[in-house]
Amino acid sequence: MADMTEVRIVEDCVASAATAFAYINDYRNLPKYMHGIESFTPVTSQTEGVGAKFDGVIKLGPVTLTSTVEVVEWEKDKVIAIKSRKGFEIISTWKFIEKGPNLCTIDAIIDYRVGGGIAGKVLGKTIEPFVKITVQHTTDNVVSQIAKAHLDGA
């Protein structure tokens, strides 16, 4: 089995931790900030908190990956973590650290595994540059969109 590949985003955001959390917690916002997401739909009536499940499709360059994920950790205004239950293996944890009424730090760790063997190695090499692009675009998008949501709500 191949090791997990970790991608980390740590960015200050001109918004409260509560605003940042609320924005990320709303699954309908994911396609707005997550570069490459083609769909992200609930598979349970529950759409937030531990136990909520979603089907996701992401395009990384020439490769389209699917996964069913479940929220495994959720603390209002503090943390949201998801883990894949089927498909592309991913664990994603988003932490929101309050620094003031108009400033927080978003600390996100995304771990993924493409599988072992030759096929896994080829897939890993194929998607690696697209993962880097996706992370940069996602970071830029999430920080600017949360700041805008904060200003619109202020």
Tab-separated table of C-alpha atoms in Angstrom:
chain	number	residue	atom	x	y	z
A	1	MET	CA	0.000	0.000	0.000
A	2	ALA	CA	1.390	3.395	-0.964
A	3	ASP	CA	1.988	6.068	1.671
A	4	MET	CA	-0.364	9.004	2.056
A	5	THR	CA	0.690	12.229	0.344
A	6	GLU	CA	0.118	15.291	2.516
A	7	VAL	CA	-0.835	18.688	1.173
A	8	ARG	CA	-1.073	21.531	3.690
A	9	ILE	CA	-2.669	24.962	3.443
A	10	VAL	CA	-2.020	27.470	6.227
A	11	GLU	CA	-3.334	30.933	5.453
A	12	ASP	CA	-4.537	33.930	7.388
A	13	CYS	CA	-7.966	35.070	6.341
A	14	VAL	CA	-9.623	38.459	6.877
A	15	ALA	CA	-12.677	36.983	8.594
A	16	SER	CA	-13.679	35.548	11.945
A	17	ALA	CA	-13.180	31.826	12.557
A	18	ALA	CA	-16.993	31.539	12.772
A	19	THR	CA	-17.412	33.025	9.275
A	20	ALA	CA	-14.649	30.834	7.810
A	21	PHE	CA	-16.113	27.719	9.449
A	22	ALA	CA	-19.645	28.518	8.241
A	23	TYR	CA	-18.395	28.992	4.669
A	24	ILE	CA	-16.430	25.715	4.572
A	25	ASN	CA	-19.187	23.858	6.466
A	26	ASP	CA	-21.734	24.655	3.721
A	27	TYR	CA	-21.124	21.833	1.233
A	28	ARG	CA	-22.700	23.931	-1.549
A	29	ASN	CA	-19.662	26.240	-1.409
A	30	LEU	CA	-17.124	23.464	-2.086
A	31	PRO	CA	-17.338	23.671	-5.914
A	32	LYS	CA	-16.845	27.461	-5.637
A	33	TYR	CA	-13.463	27.243	-3.912
A	34	MET	CA	-12.118	23.708	-4.498
A	35	HIS	CA	-10.384	23.792	-7.851
A	36	GLY	CA	-11.283	20.803	-10.041
A	37	ILE	CA	-14.421	19.695	-8.146
A	38	GLU	CA	-17.025	18.634	-10.688
A	39	SER	CA	-19.687	17.615	-8.167
A	40	PHE	CA	-20.177	17.240	-4.431
A	41	THR	CA	-23.588	15.940	-3.393
A	42	PRO	CA	-25.009	14.692	-0.096
A	43	VAL	CA	-25.897	10.995	0.108
A	44	THR	CA	-27.563	11.409	3.514
A	45	SER	CA	-30.260	13.850	4.648
A	46	GLN	CA	-27.710	15.111	7.175
A	47	THR	CA	-25.439	17.687	5.483
A	48	GLU	CA	-23.240	18.772	8.401
A	49	GLY	CA	-21.673	17.280	11.489
A	50	VAL	CA	-20.221	13.852	12.205
A	51	GLY	CA	-21.884	11.222	10.027
A	52	ALA	CA	-22.810	13.429	7.055
A	53	LYS	CA	-21.799	11.689	3.784
A	54	PHE	CA	-21.152	13.054	0.302
A	55	ASP	CA	-20.249	11.765	-3.160
A	56	GLY	CA	-17.548	13.812	-4.825
A	57	VAL	CA	-15.951	13.965	-8.258
A	58	ILE	CA	-12.701	15.876	-8.861
A	59	LYS	CA	-10.779	16.323	-12.087
A	60	LEU	CA	-7.008	16.548	-11.712
A	61	GLY	CA	-5.636	17.190	-15.189
A	62	PRO	CA	-6.469	14.191	-17.375
A	63	VAL	CA	-7.702	12.088	-14.432
A	64	THR	CA	-11.204	12.098	-12.904
A	65	LEU	CA	-11.421	10.636	-9.395
A	66	THR	CA	-14.540	9.757	-7.392
A	67	SER	CA	-14.977	9.260	-3.675
A	68	THR	CA	-17.650	8.906	-1.035
A	69	VAL	CA	-16.581	10.845	2.060
A	70	GLU	CA	-17.939	11.062	5.598
A	71	VAL	CA	-17.539	13.814	8.182
A	72	VAL	CA	-15.559	12.164	11.005
A	73	GLU	CA	-14.803	15.209	13.172
A	74	TRP	CA	-16.847	18.377	13.551
A	75	GLU	CA	-16.696	21.089	16.184
A	76	LYS	CA	-18.582	24.311	15.448
A	77	ASP	CA	-16.259	27.200	14.510
A	78	LYS	CA	-13.183	25.005	15.176
A	79	VAL	CA	-12.713	21.919	12.941
A	80	ILE	CA	-14.200	19.863	10.118
A	81	ALA	CA	-12.603	16.571	9.061
A	82	ILE	CA	-13.681	14.150	6.355
A	83	LYS	CA	-12.469	10.691	5.409
A	84	SER	CA	-13.193	8.655	2.311
A	85	ARG	CA	-15.328	5.585	2.749
A	86	LYS	CA	-15.248	4.477	-0.894
A	87	GLY	CA	-13.195	5.340	-3.980
A	88	PHE	CA	-10.224	7.733	-4.066
A	89	GLU	CA	-8.638	7.616	-0.612
A	90	ILE	CA	-8.583	11.019	1.116
A	91	ILE	CA	-8.532	12.466	4.625
A	92	SER	CA	-9.079	16.207	4.872
A	93	THR	CA	-8.979	18.277	8.079
A	94	TRP	CA	-9.781	21.991	8.213
A	95	LYS	CA	-9.016	23.901	11.429
A	96	PHE	CA	-10.095	27.476	12.105
A	97	ILE	CA	-7.995	29.450	14.599
A	98	GLU	CA	-9.501	32.718	15.858
A	99	LYS	CA	-7.064	35.646	15.879
A	100	GLY	CA	-9.617	38.421	16.312
A	101	PRO	CA	-13.076	39.514	15.133
A	102	ASN	CA	-11.787	40.037	11.586
A	103	LEU	CA	-8.873	37.608	11.380
A	104	CYS	CA	-8.382	33.868	11.602
A	105	THR	CA	-5.927	31.258	10.406
A	106	ILE	CA	-7.162	28.404	8.253
A	107	ASP	CA	-5.017	25.305	8.702
A	108	ALA	CA	-6.000	22.562	6.267
A	109	ILE	CA	-4.300	19.199	5.809
A	110	ILE	CA	-5.310	17.022	2.890
A	111	ASP	CA	-3.879	13.503	2.804
A	112	TYR	CA	-4.497	11.246	-0.156
A	113	ARG	CA	-3.360	7.858	-1.403
A	114	VAL	CA	-3.431	6.697	-5.011
A	115	GLY	CA	-2.828	3.017	-4.286
A	116	GLY	CA	0.149	0.758	-4.738
A	117	GLY	CA	1.768	-1.006	-7.639
A	118	ILE	CA	2.648	0.322	-11.060
A	119	ALA	CA	-0.832	1.760	-11.707
A	120	GLY	CA	-0.721	3.702	-8.419
A	121	LYS	CA	2.747	5.070	-9.179
A	122	VAL	CA	1.676	6.160	-12.672
A	123	LEU	CA	-1.483	7.791	-11.308
A	124	GLY	CA	0.523	9.536	-8.571
A	125	LYS	CA	3.015	10.973	-11.076
A	126	THR	CA	0.177	11.968	-13.425
A	127	ILE	CA	-1.836	13.905	-10.845
A	128	GLU	CA	1.046	15.370	-8.764
A	129	PRO	CA	1.476	18.623	-10.734
A	130	PHE	CA	-2.300	19.078	-10.889
A	131	VAL	CA	-2.594	18.581	-7.120
A	132	LYS	CA	-0.121	21.455	-6.610
A	133	ILE	CA	-2.089	23.710	-8.971
A	134	THR	CA	-5.352	22.683	-7.296
A	135	VAL	CA	-4.004	23.495	-3.832
A	136	GLN	CA	-2.751	26.939	-4.920
A	137	HIS	CA	-6.027	27.851	-6.655
A	138	THR	CA	-8.058	26.464	-3.751
A	139	THR	CA	-6.035	28.478	-1.224
A	140	ASP	CA	-6.476	31.705	-3.202
A	141	ASN	CA	-10.195	31.018	-3.742
A	142	VAL	CA	-11.039	30.040	-0.181
A	143	VAL	CA	-9.294	33.012	1.440
A	144	SER	CA	-10.807	35.581	-0.932
A	145	GLN	CA	-14.306	34.064	-0.866
A	146	ILE	CA	-14.416	33.797	2.934
A	147	ALA	CA	-13.194	37.403	3.265
A	148	LYS	CA	-15.950	38.504	0.870
A	149	ALA	CA	-18.581	36.517	2.806
A	150	HIS	CA	-17.347	38.159	6.021
A	151	LEU	CA	-17.574	41.667	4.513
A	152	ASP	CA	-21.022	40.946	3.040
A	153	GLY	CA	-22.223	39.746	6.427
A	154	ALA	CA	-20.703	42.667	8.342
